[in-house]
Coordinates of N, CA, C and O in Angstrom, one line a residue:
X12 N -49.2 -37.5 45.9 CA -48.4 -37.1 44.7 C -48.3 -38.3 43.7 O -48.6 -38.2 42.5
X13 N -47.7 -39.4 44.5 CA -47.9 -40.4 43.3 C -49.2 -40.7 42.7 O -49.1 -41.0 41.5
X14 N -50.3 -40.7 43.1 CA -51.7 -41.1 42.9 C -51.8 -40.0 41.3 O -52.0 -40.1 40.1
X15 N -51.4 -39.1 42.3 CA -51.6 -38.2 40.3 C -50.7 -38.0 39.8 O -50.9 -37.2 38.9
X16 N -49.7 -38.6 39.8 CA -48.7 -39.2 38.7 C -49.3 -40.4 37.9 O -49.5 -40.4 36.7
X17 N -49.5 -41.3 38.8 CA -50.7 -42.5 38.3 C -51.5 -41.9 37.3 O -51.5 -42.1 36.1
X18 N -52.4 -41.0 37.9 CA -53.9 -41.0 36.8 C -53.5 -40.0 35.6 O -54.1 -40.2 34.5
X19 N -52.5 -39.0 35.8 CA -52.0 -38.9 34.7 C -51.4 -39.6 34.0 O -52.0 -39.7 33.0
X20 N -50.6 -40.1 33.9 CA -49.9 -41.5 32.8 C -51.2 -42.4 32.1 O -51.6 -42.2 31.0
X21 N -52.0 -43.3 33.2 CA -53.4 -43.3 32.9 C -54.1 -42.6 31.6 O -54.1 -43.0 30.4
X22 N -54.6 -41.3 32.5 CA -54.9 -40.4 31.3 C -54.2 -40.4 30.1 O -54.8 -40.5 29.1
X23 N -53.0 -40.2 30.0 CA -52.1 -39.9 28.5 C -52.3 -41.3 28.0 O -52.8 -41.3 26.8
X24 N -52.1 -43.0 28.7 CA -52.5 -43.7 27.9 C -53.7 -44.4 27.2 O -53.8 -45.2 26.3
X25 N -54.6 -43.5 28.1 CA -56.4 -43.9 27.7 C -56.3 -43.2 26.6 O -56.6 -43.9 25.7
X26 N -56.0 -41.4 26.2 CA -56.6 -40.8 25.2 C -55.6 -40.9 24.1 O -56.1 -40.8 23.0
X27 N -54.6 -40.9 24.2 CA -53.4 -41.1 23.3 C -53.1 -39.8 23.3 O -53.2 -39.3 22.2
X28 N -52.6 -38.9 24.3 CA -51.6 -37.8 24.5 C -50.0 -38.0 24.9 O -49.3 -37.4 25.7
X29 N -49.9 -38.9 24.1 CA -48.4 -38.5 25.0 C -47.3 -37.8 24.2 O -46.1 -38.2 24.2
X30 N -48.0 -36.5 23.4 CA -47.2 -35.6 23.1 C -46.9 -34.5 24.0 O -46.1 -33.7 23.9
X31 N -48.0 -34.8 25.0 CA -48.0 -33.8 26.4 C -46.7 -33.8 27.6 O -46.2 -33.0 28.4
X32 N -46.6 -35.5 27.1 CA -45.4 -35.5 28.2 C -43.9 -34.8 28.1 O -43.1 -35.0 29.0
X33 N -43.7 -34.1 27.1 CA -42.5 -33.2 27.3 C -43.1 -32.1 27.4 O -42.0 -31.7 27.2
X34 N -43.8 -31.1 27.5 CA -44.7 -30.3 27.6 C -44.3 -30.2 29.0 O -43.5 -29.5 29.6
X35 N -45.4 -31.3 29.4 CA -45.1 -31.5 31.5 C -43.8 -31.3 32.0 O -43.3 -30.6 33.0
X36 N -43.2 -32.0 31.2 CA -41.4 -32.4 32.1 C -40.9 -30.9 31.8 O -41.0 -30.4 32.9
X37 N -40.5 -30.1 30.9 CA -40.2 -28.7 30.7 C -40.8 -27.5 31.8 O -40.3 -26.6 32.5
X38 N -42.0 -28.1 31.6 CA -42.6 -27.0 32.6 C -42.0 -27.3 34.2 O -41.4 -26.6 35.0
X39 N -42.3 -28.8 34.3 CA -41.9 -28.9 36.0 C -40.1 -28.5 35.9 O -39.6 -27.9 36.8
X40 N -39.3 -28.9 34.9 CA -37.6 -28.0 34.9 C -37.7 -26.8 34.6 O -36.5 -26.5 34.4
X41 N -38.3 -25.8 34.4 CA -38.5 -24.6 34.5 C -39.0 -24.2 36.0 O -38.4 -23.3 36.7
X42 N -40.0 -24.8 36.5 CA -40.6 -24.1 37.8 C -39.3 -24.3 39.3 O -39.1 -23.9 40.4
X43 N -38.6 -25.3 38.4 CA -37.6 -26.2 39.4 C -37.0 -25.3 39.1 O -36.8 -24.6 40.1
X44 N -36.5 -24.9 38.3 CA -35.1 -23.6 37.9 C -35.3 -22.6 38.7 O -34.4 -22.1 39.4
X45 N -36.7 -22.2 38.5 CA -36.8 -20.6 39.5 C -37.2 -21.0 40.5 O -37.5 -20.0 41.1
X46 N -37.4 -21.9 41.2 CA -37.7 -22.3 42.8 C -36.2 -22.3 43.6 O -36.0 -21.7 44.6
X47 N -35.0 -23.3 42.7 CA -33.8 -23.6 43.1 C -33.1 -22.2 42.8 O -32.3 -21.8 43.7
X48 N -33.3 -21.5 41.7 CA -32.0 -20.8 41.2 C -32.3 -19.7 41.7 O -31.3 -19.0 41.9
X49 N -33.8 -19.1 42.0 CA -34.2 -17.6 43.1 C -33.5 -17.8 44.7 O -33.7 -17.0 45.6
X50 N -32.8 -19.2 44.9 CA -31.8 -18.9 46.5 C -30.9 -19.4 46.6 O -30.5 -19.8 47.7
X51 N -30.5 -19.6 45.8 CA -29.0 -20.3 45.5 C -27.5 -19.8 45.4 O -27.2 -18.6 45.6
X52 N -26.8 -20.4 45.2 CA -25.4 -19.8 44.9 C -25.1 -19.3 43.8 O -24.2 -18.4 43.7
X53 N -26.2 -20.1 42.4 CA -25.6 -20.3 41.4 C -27.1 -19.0 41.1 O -27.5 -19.1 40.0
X54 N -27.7 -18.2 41.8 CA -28.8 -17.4 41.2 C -27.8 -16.1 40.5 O -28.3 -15.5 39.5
X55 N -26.9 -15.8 40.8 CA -25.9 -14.4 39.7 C -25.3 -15.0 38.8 O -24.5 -14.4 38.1
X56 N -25.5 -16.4 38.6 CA -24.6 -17.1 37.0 C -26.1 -17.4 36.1 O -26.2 -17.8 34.9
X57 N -26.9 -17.2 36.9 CA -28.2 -17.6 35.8 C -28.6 -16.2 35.5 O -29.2 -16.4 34.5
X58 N -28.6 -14.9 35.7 CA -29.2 -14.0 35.8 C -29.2 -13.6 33.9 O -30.1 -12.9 33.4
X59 N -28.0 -14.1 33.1 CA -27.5 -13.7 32.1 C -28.7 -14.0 31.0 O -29.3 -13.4 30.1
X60 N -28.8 -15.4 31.5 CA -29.8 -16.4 30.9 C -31.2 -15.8 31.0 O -32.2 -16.2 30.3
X61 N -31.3 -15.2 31.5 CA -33.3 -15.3 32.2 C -33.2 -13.6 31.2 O -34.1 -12.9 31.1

């Protein structure tokens, strides 16, 4: 997992992308939202939102 954290960062600073990196972070707090909030306590206070 870290290794491809590495070669991406890498990557973003070899080609000059690092407009991507909030792109990434969004996406992995969204997948985290519905991973955490589909078994949770707090999944009927989010339901309003989605």
């Amino acid at each position: 997992m870290w290794l491809l954290l590495k070669e991406f960062l890498v990557f973003l600073g070899r080609e000059k992308k690092w407009w991507l990196v909030p792109l990434v972070l969004l996406l992995v707090l969204l997948a985290a939202i519905m991973i955490f909030g589909s078994s949770s306590v707090l999944a009927p206070f989010m339901y309003p939102f989605m």
